[in-house]
Amino acid sequence: MRHRLCFEYWGKARPAEGEAGCHLLPLHSLDVAAVGDVYLRLNPPLLAWLAAELGCADDLPRVRAWLVFWLALHDLGKFSLSFQAQRLDVMERLQHEPAPHRGLPDVRHDSLGHQLWIEDLLPEVLADAWFDGDDGALEEGLGWWVRAVTGHHGQPPREDVPLMSRHFRPRDREAARAFAREMRVWLLPDTAAALPRALGARFAPLSQALSWWVAGLAVLADWIGSNAEVFRYQDQAPDTLDAYWALARQRAEQALQRSGVLPVARQSALSFEQLFPAIRHPSPLQDWAARVPLLPGPQLHLLEDVTGAGKTEAALMLAHRLMADGHAEGFFIGLPTMATANAMYQRLAAFYARLFAGHASLVLAHGGSRLVEEFAASIVESGPDEGDAAQGDDSATRRCQRWLADHNKRALLSPAGIGTVDQVLLGALQSKHQSLRLLGLARKVLIVDEVHACDPYMQQTLETLLRLHAQAGGSAILLSATLSGGMKASLMRAFAQGRGFEDAPALRKADYPLASHWSAVRPECVDEHALPTRPEVRRELAVRYLCDRREVIAGIVAALRQGQCVAWIRNTVGDALQAHAEMAGQWPAERITLFHARFALGDRLDIEAEVLAQFGAQSGPGRHQGRLLIATQVAEQSLDVDFDLVVSDLAPIDRLIQRAGRLQRHVRDAQGHRLPAGAADGRGPPVLWVLGPPWTADPDPRWLRQACPRSAQVYPNHAQLWLSARALQPGRLRMPDDARTLIESVFGDAADAQVPAGLQRSADEALGKAYADKSQAQLNSIKPAEGYIRRGLAWADDTVAPSRLGEDTVELLLGRWEGDQLQPWRADRGREAWAYSTLRVARRLIAEVEPPQDPARRAALQATLSKLLGAGQGKVLLAFDAEAASGLARARGAADRDGRPRDVLTWTYDPSMGLRVLTAPQEDAS
């Protein structure tokens, strides 16, 4: 580099001197550019899509050079005094002069780099004609590339930074300009520099549209390029840039090959039998998925069939065919809950490799996924953390370590991923690193299971995501047993809009099961295929509607005494705990399993495994006879479990259909042994019991609240529950024949006219909340047409723009005192013990704990919190005394809506019951 001033700035620094105390800023910038260069070379489909979007499909080298140049400028803000002075010792050693002051710490270097471009570099770029093009369009278009690369910390840079003279000295500005000049000459050939002129008036809008994915590329390149174990620190200027560039590219390829984010060679087309050898007789839906002609390009499939019809395998068959035909590079499956994601991982772990010709890792993504040992190995050795308290701007290596450990983001970048739907929804919300999620989904098949489980907020966010995913060349497959016509039309419309169409064609068929397909290649119609269903899932269920809990308990006990296995699915944790207490005197405790969301993660995973072992597909009479599962909604979706009798609290009809899907799910004989496909079930006619308020055709406003107060808070639209109860009164459900009618009778447009007068206010309030939630989703969602720019909501962590609306919760860590030593509740889990000891609870229940009276324990508590990620910020640690017989802890919830403090409550915990308050507050509907 001709201007040696550039090498007097550090980009990364260690807390103490080692082989090299720092890594020079120009070299780190080249590391990141090299990662981008190699990533684009090894990911031809992504480069081809970016080039096509820029109108340069026939000139990939030009687009690659253009992108690499901008990546090299991602850390311009680190030339600032405000950044350099974070390590005065390193700065003064490199610059051989004392710092006049420390700058200002209130602005991050990403925003400083963007502002430096506006004030210093842009005038020079325009005056010296770095790029050809009209100045007005050129200035606007270049701005999108600058925002994308300087916003590499997961959010767009600030648009206006005052007092720049306090952040940059004249020498800092000159060093930054000199570095940018050198990169322009050295990395950007004239053909690439002429890109703005070639695009003309299209340059600005195309740059704006692509800025979301370019930002994701910048985040990825910066994270991988910050791996100090691969990109070794160097505090001396290299002999030549060419030599260092060759070394950086070599290191980049090494890091990327080990990262798990590169495309993997796809398997050639396989038949359904080859893909799923264990399924001897494909269901009609699965057979359709294997045979339906597929059009090229991005497409949307909506698969509706009963629970147990094999929708997951049908979706994976479609995904495989799209991949084999070269229309997709991988897949991600989004599920409604952590439990269903875990179960899906177990189902696919031994299968997914058949989709790829090379080695592809299957990565799981949800709030606790990084803790499960089967997939917790990191993809790159992250090296030692810089651990430098002086670097308030967050060390690059620490970001790299978080990235390596964060399966939530990596699952979207790996060829094969499974996780909660929240992980993909965050790609459409103003949350940190949303651009990385979008990049990871590009040209993949997005499979969303149980899509009907999306509430209005989630549906609105999913529609935004589908537009972006379709725009990036991805396809989507949406699965449901209970999808309303209005929701189908909205999702189809959103995907079509992502391909540039104003709307999708009208849906015409009301058949069920039904497979619907739309492609931009033939946008004028939606192909709708009515399908039969296999005989073993075509059945009639008797429905017994009850309002007396004593009668329900007597019926459950009678079934258990006959050797049956029973599931009682309750609407809230409080109801589940009450049911457990009521059954405790009626049936041996060791034959009852309690499963809800208020367990520490390690205990919850253990219970989940126990539930699958006792009631899953491979269980036999010895495992499940005479056993009772009392569970909340965690058991109603995607878990492959089977019961002789299912009892459910009254819930919306789609939830009841899902819960009924756990009733005699597998064909068994009278003793509970599995029978081959096609055999008749020997357990007698299936009966679904539903516990609800007394049925009346003319309910008053207290109909639900009086009989089921907790359910009334969980499901605030009491009219929908009344409509669901009405649908059950004939005493039978014929599946799949009645499915469409049942769903539309509760959720269809015509259902509004059937609401009784006593529940009309509840219906109106719920409708108003749905509109408000959709508006909140629109506020929280990114605005694709506006480009990658900071507007409106402050971009921050996922809690600022959450993937779901709901009650405010806190992450609770459970510990236990052993003398004056504070241990994690799951101390057996090694280095991840505290993470396995976490759960989430409502903040109104627990927001702060009473500090220990003993000084030694207070010191131990503070020491433990300081060692947690983020020094325990936003977390509450509740510790139980192992030496006390009671095993109790005391905590206070957040103030109520009027600001009044809540009472201190006494809590207890055990691994079979979960977290319980000894005296529950009256408003506890959890």
PDB file of C-alpha atoms in Angstrom, residues 190-354:
ATOM      1  CA  ASP A 190     -12.537  -0.294 -14.633  1.00  0.00           C
ATOM      2  CA  THR A 191     -15.256  -2.657 -15.864  1.00  0.00           C
ATOM      3  CA  ALA A 192     -16.602  -3.000 -12.332  1.00  0.00           C
ATOM      4  CA  ALA A 193     -16.257   0.726 -11.622  1.00  0.00           C
ATOM      5  CA  ALA A 194     -18.421   1.358 -14.676  1.00  0.00           C
ATOM      6  CA  LEU A 195     -21.329  -0.607 -13.215  1.00  0.00           C
ATOM      7  CA  PRO A 196     -23.314   2.513 -12.196  1.00  0.00           C
ATOM      8  CA  ARG A 197     -23.038   3.939 -15.699  1.00  0.00           C
ATOM      9  CA  ALA A 198     -24.110   0.615 -17.231  1.00  0.00           C
ATOM     10  CA  LEU A 199     -27.225   0.539 -15.061  1.00  0.00           C
ATOM     11  CA  GLY A 200     -28.063   4.205 -15.530  1.00  0.00           C
ATOM     12  CA  ALA A 201     -31.288   5.253 -13.835  1.00  0.00           C
ATOM     13  CA  ARG A 202     -31.758   1.706 -12.515  1.00  0.00           C
ATOM     14  CA  PHE A 203     -28.592   1.844 -10.387  1.00  0.00           C
ATOM     15  CA  ALA A 204     -30.166   3.510  -7.334  1.00  0.00           C
ATOM     16  CA  PRO A 205     -33.386   1.441  -7.099  1.00  0.00           C
ATOM     17  CA  LEU A 206     -31.580  -1.839  -7.787  1.00  0.00           C
ATOM     18  CA  SER A 207     -28.963  -1.010  -5.155  1.00  0.00           C
ATOM     19  CA  GLN A 208     -31.707  -0.119  -2.696  1.00  0.00           C
ATOM     20  CA  ALA A 209     -33.546  -3.405  -3.299  1.00  0.00           C
ATOM     21  CA  LEU A 210     -30.402  -5.527  -2.909  1.00  0.00           C
ATOM     22  CA  SER A 211     -29.114  -3.700   0.169  1.00  0.00           C
ATOM     23  CA  TRP A 212     -30.816  -6.169   2.540  1.00  0.00           C
ATOM     24  CA  TRP A 213     -28.827  -9.123   1.229  1.00  0.00           C
ATOM     25  CA  VAL A 214     -25.572  -7.194   0.771  1.00  0.00           C
ATOM     26  CA  ALA A 215     -25.810  -6.263   4.456  1.00  0.00           C
ATOM     27  CA  GLY A 216     -26.159  -9.945   5.297  1.00  0.00           C
ATOM     28  CA  LEU A 217     -23.083 -10.735   3.231  1.00  0.00           C
ATOM     29  CA  ALA A 218     -21.158  -8.038   5.116  1.00  0.00           C
ATOM     30  CA  VAL A 219     -22.180  -9.477   8.496  1.00  0.00           C
ATOM     31  CA  LEU A 220     -21.170 -12.990   7.454  1.00  0.00           C
ATOM     32  CA  ALA A 221     -17.831 -11.907   5.966  1.00  0.00           C
ATOM     33  CA  ASP A 222     -16.998  -9.810   9.023  1.00  0.00           C
ATOM     34  CA  TRP A 223     -17.798 -12.619  11.459  1.00  0.00           C
ATOM     35  CA  ILE A 224     -15.811 -15.272   9.644  1.00  0.00           C
ATOM     36  CA  GLY A 225     -13.035 -12.798   8.837  1.00  0.00           C
ATOM     37  CA  SER A 226     -12.754 -11.985  12.553  1.00  0.00           C
ATOM     38  CA  ASN A 227     -11.750 -15.516  13.537  1.00  0.00           C
ATOM     39  CA  ALA A 228      -8.371 -14.906  15.152  1.00  0.00           C
ATOM     40  CA  GLU A 229      -7.507 -18.600  15.080  1.00  0.00           C
ATOM     41  CA  VAL A 230      -7.579 -18.605  11.274  1.00  0.00           C
ATOM     42  CA  PHE A 231      -6.706 -14.990  10.460  1.00  0.00           C
ATOM     43  CA  ARG A 232      -3.579 -14.631  12.573  1.00  0.00           C
ATOM     44  CA  TYR A 233      -2.770 -11.225  14.014  1.00  0.00           C
ATOM     45  CA  GLN A 234      -0.141  -9.193  12.193  1.00  0.00           C
ATOM     46  CA  ASP A 235       1.092  -5.837  13.522  1.00  0.00           C
ATOM     47  CA  GLN A 236       3.610  -5.145  10.762  1.00  0.00           C
ATOM     48  CA  ALA A 237       2.800  -3.911   7.269  1.00  0.00           C
ATOM     49  CA  PRO A 238       3.216  -6.678   4.650  1.00  0.00           C
ATOM     50  CA  ASP A 239       5.863  -6.427   1.964  1.00  0.00           C
ATOM     51  CA  THR A 240       3.174  -6.200  -0.724  1.00  0.00           C
ATOM     52  CA  LEU A 241      -0.590  -6.182  -0.756  1.00  0.00           C
ATOM     53  CA  ASP A 242      -0.586  -8.887  -3.417  1.00  0.00           C
ATOM     54  CA  ALA A 243       1.231 -11.259  -1.090  1.00  0.00           C
ATOM     55  CA  TYR A 244      -1.096 -10.579   1.822  1.00  0.00           C
ATOM     56  CA  TRP A 245      -4.187 -10.798  -0.396  1.00  0.00           C
ATOM     57  CA  ALA A 246      -3.131 -14.266  -1.570  1.00  0.00           C
ATOM     58  CA  LEU A 247      -2.633 -15.322   2.053  1.00  0.00           C
ATOM     59  CA  ALA A 248      -5.967 -13.824   3.142  1.00  0.00           C
ATOM     60  CA  ARG A 249      -7.845 -15.653   0.392  1.00  0.00           C
ATOM     61  CA  GLN A 250      -6.161 -18.913   1.353  1.00  0.00           C
ATOM     62  CA  ARG A 251      -7.204 -18.415   4.964  1.00  0.00           C
ATOM     63  CA  ALA A 252     -10.704 -17.412   3.889  1.00  0.00           C
ATOM     64  CA  GLU A 253     -11.147 -20.642   1.973  1.00  0.00           C
ATOM     65  CA  GLN A 254      -9.934 -22.634   4.966  1.00  0.00           C
ATOM     66  CA  ALA A 255     -12.369 -20.865   7.303  1.00  0.00           C
ATOM     67  CA  LEU A 256     -15.292 -21.151   4.901  1.00  0.00           C
ATOM     68  CA  GLN A 257     -14.733 -24.822   4.173  1.00  0.00           C
ATOM     69  CA  ARG A 258     -14.980 -25.495   7.906  1.00  0.00           C
ATOM     70  CA  SER A 259     -17.867 -23.110   8.521  1.00  0.00           C
ATOM     71  CA  GLY A 260     -20.855 -25.170   7.405  1.00  0.00           C
ATOM     72  CA  VAL A 261     -22.318 -22.245   5.455  1.00  0.00           C
ATOM     73  CA  LEU A 262     -21.238 -23.189   1.929  1.00  0.00           C
ATOM     74  CA  PRO A 263     -23.593 -24.908  -0.506  1.00  0.00           C
ATOM     75  CA  VAL A 264     -23.250 -28.674  -0.705  1.00  0.00           C
ATOM     76  CA  ALA A 265     -23.596 -30.647  -3.902  1.00  0.00           C
ATOM     77  CA  ARG A 266     -27.197 -31.729  -4.380  1.00  0.00           C
ATOM     78  CA  GLN A 267     -28.278 -35.309  -4.819  1.00  0.00           C
ATOM     79  CA  SER A 268     -29.634 -36.303  -8.211  1.00  0.00           C
ATOM     80  CA  ALA A 269     -33.330 -37.082  -8.378  1.00  0.00           C
ATOM     81  CA  LEU A 270     -34.462 -39.964  -6.185  1.00  0.00           C
ATOM     82  CA  SER A 271     -37.790 -41.744  -6.050  1.00  0.00           C
ATOM     83  CA  PHE A 272     -39.922 -41.563  -2.929  1.00  0.00           C
ATOM     84  CA  GLU A 273     -38.986 -45.145  -2.116  1.00  0.00           C
ATOM     85  CA  GLN A 274     -35.275 -44.302  -2.354  1.00  0.00           C
ATOM     86  CA  LEU A 275     -35.688 -41.228  -0.203  1.00  0.00           C
ATOM     87  CA  PHE A 276     -37.880 -42.923   2.429  1.00  0.00           C
ATOM     88  CA  PRO A 277     -37.144 -46.653   2.312  1.00  0.00           C
ATOM     89  CA  ALA A 278     -38.962 -47.240   5.608  1.00  0.00           C
ATOM     90  CA  ILE A 279     -42.301 -46.063   4.128  1.00  0.00           C
ATOM     91  CA  ARG A 280     -43.603 -49.011   2.142  1.00  0.00           C
ATOM     92  CA  HIS A 281     -46.872 -47.407   1.094  1.00  0.00           C
ATOM     93  CA  PRO A 282     -46.768 -43.635   0.459  1.00  0.00           C
ATOM     94  CA  SER A 283     -49.883 -41.689   1.359  1.00  0.00           C
ATOM     95  CA  PRO A 284     -51.831 -40.036  -1.469  1.00  0.00           C
ATOM     96  CA  LEU A 285     -50.255 -36.678  -0.530  1.00  0.00           C
ATOM     97  CA  GLN A 286     -46.773 -38.189  -0.561  1.00  0.00           C
ATOM     98  CA  ASP A 287     -47.420 -39.866  -3.899  1.00  0.00           C
ATOM     99  CA  TRP A 288     -48.651 -36.545  -5.327  1.00  0.00           C
ATOM    100  CA  ALA A 289     -45.509 -34.787  -4.112  1.00  0.00           C
ATOM    101  CA  ALA A 290     -43.371 -37.370  -5.896  1.00  0.00           C
ATOM    102  CA  ARG A 291     -45.241 -37.135  -9.198  1.00  0.00           C
ATOM    103  CA  VAL A 292     -46.691 -33.640  -9.682  1.00  0.00           C
ATOM    104  CA  PRO A 293     -44.953 -31.787 -12.545  1.00  0.00           C
ATOM    105  CA  LEU A 294     -42.860 -28.931 -11.155  1.00  0.00           C
ATOM    106  CA  LEU A 295     -42.296 -25.665 -12.961  1.00  0.00           C
ATOM    107  CA  PRO A 296     -38.930 -23.914 -12.758  1.00  0.00           C
ATOM    108  CA  GLY A 297     -38.157 -21.005 -10.486  1.00  0.00           C
ATOM    109  CA  PRO A 298     -39.573 -19.826  -7.141  1.00  0.00           C
ATOM    110  CA  GLN A 299     -42.894 -21.392  -6.201  1.00  0.00           C
ATOM    111  CA  LEU A 300     -45.290 -21.792  -3.302  1.00  0.00           C
ATOM    112  CA  HIS A 301     -46.975 -25.016  -2.215  1.00  0.00           C
ATOM    113  CA  LEU A 302     -49.777 -25.209   0.372  1.00  0.00           C
ATOM    114  CA  LEU A 303     -50.357 -28.748   1.663  1.00  0.00           C
ATOM    115  CA  GLU A 304     -53.487 -29.386   3.711  1.00  0.00           C
ATOM    116  CA  ASP A 305     -54.160 -32.844   5.124  1.00  0.00           C
ATOM    117  CA  VAL A 306     -55.081 -34.514   8.374  1.00  0.00           C
ATOM    118  CA  THR A 307     -52.603 -35.145  11.171  1.00  0.00           C
ATOM    119  CA  GLY A 308     -50.647 -38.317  10.425  1.00  0.00           C
ATOM    120  CA  ALA A 309     -50.985 -38.071   6.633  1.00  0.00           C
ATOM    121  CA  GLY A 310     -47.225 -37.617   6.128  1.00  0.00           C
ATOM    122  CA  LYS A 311     -47.127 -33.916   5.279  1.00  0.00           C
ATOM    123  CA  THR A 312     -43.507 -33.583   6.405  1.00  0.00           C
ATOM    124  CA  GLU A 313     -42.278 -36.323   4.075  1.00  0.00           C
ATOM    125  CA  ALA A 314     -44.354 -34.873   1.233  1.00  0.00           C
ATOM    126  CA  ALA A 315     -42.762 -31.467   1.808  1.00  0.00           C
ATOM    127  CA  LEU A 316     -39.260 -32.950   1.875  1.00  0.00           C
ATOM    128  CA  MET A 317     -39.997 -34.838  -1.332  1.00  0.00           C
ATOM    129  CA  LEU A 318     -40.940 -31.563  -2.999  1.00  0.00           C
ATOM    130  CA  ALA A 319     -37.853 -29.870  -1.542  1.00  0.00           C
ATOM    131  CA  HIS A 320     -35.627 -32.671  -2.835  1.00  0.00           C
ATOM    132  CA  ARG A 321     -37.083 -32.394  -6.319  1.00  0.00           C
ATOM    133  CA  LEU A 322     -36.614 -28.625  -6.379  1.00  0.00           C
ATOM    134  CA  MET A 323     -33.023 -29.064  -5.221  1.00  0.00           C
ATOM    135  CA  ALA A 324     -32.300 -31.880  -7.671  1.00  0.00           C
ATOM    136  CA  ASP A 325     -33.626 -29.745 -10.529  1.00  0.00           C
ATOM    137  CA  GLY A 326     -31.313 -26.877  -9.537  1.00  0.00           C
ATOM    138  CA  HIS A 327     -34.080 -24.569  -8.279  1.00  0.00           C
ATOM    139  CA  ALA A 328     -32.937 -24.562  -4.625  1.00  0.00           C
ATOM    140  CA  GLU A 329     -29.730 -25.029  -2.637  1.00  0.00           C
ATOM    141  CA  GLY A 330     -31.063 -26.373   0.660  1.00  0.00           C
ATOM    142  CA  PHE A 331     -33.984 -26.213   3.071  1.00  0.00           C
ATOM    143  CA  PHE A 332     -35.082 -24.878   6.437  1.00  0.00           C
ATOM    144  CA  ILE A 333     -38.034 -26.271   8.386  1.00  0.00           C
ATOM    145  CA  GLY A 334     -39.781 -23.841  10.733  1.00  0.00           C
ATOM    146  CA  LEU A 335     -41.959 -25.318  13.490  1.00  0.00           C
ATOM    147  CA  PRO A 336     -44.241 -23.704  16.069  1.00  0.00           C
ATOM    148  CA  THR A 337     -42.404 -24.618  19.295  1.00  0.00           C
ATOM    149  CA  MET A 338     -39.062 -25.705  20.703  1.00  0.00           C
ATOM    150  CA  ALA A 339     -40.458 -29.140  21.548  1.00  0.00           C
ATOM    151  CA  THR A 340     -41.678 -29.719  17.995  1.00  0.00           C
ATOM    152  CA  ALA A 341     -38.330 -28.560  16.611  1.00  0.00           C
ATOM    153  CA  ASN A 342     -36.501 -31.060  18.828  1.00  0.00           C
ATOM    154  CA  ALA A 343     -38.828 -33.841  17.715  1.00  0.00           C
ATOM    155  CA  MET A 344     -38.384 -32.960  14.038  1.00  0.00           C
ATOM    156  CA  TYR A 345     -34.624 -32.999  14.452  1.00  0.00           C
ATOM    157  CA  GLN A 346     -34.824 -36.532  15.814  1.00  0.00           C
ATOM    158  CA  ARG A 347     -37.005 -37.600  12.872  1.00  0.00           C
ATOM    159  CA  LEU A 348     -34.701 -36.156  10.217  1.00  0.00           C
ATOM    160  CA  ALA A 349     -31.250 -36.681  11.710  1.00  0.00           C
ATOM    161  CA  ALA A 350     -30.797 -40.033   9.985  1.00  0.00           C
ATOM    162  CA  PHE A 351     -32.466 -39.032   6.730  1.00  0.00           C
ATOM    163  CA  TYR A 352     -31.483 -35.555   5.588  1.00  0.00           C
ATOM    164  CA  ALA A 353     -28.073 -36.590   4.212  1.00  0.00           C
ATOM    165  CA  ARG A 354     -29.844 -38.377   1.334  1.00  0.00           C
TER     166      ARG A 354
END
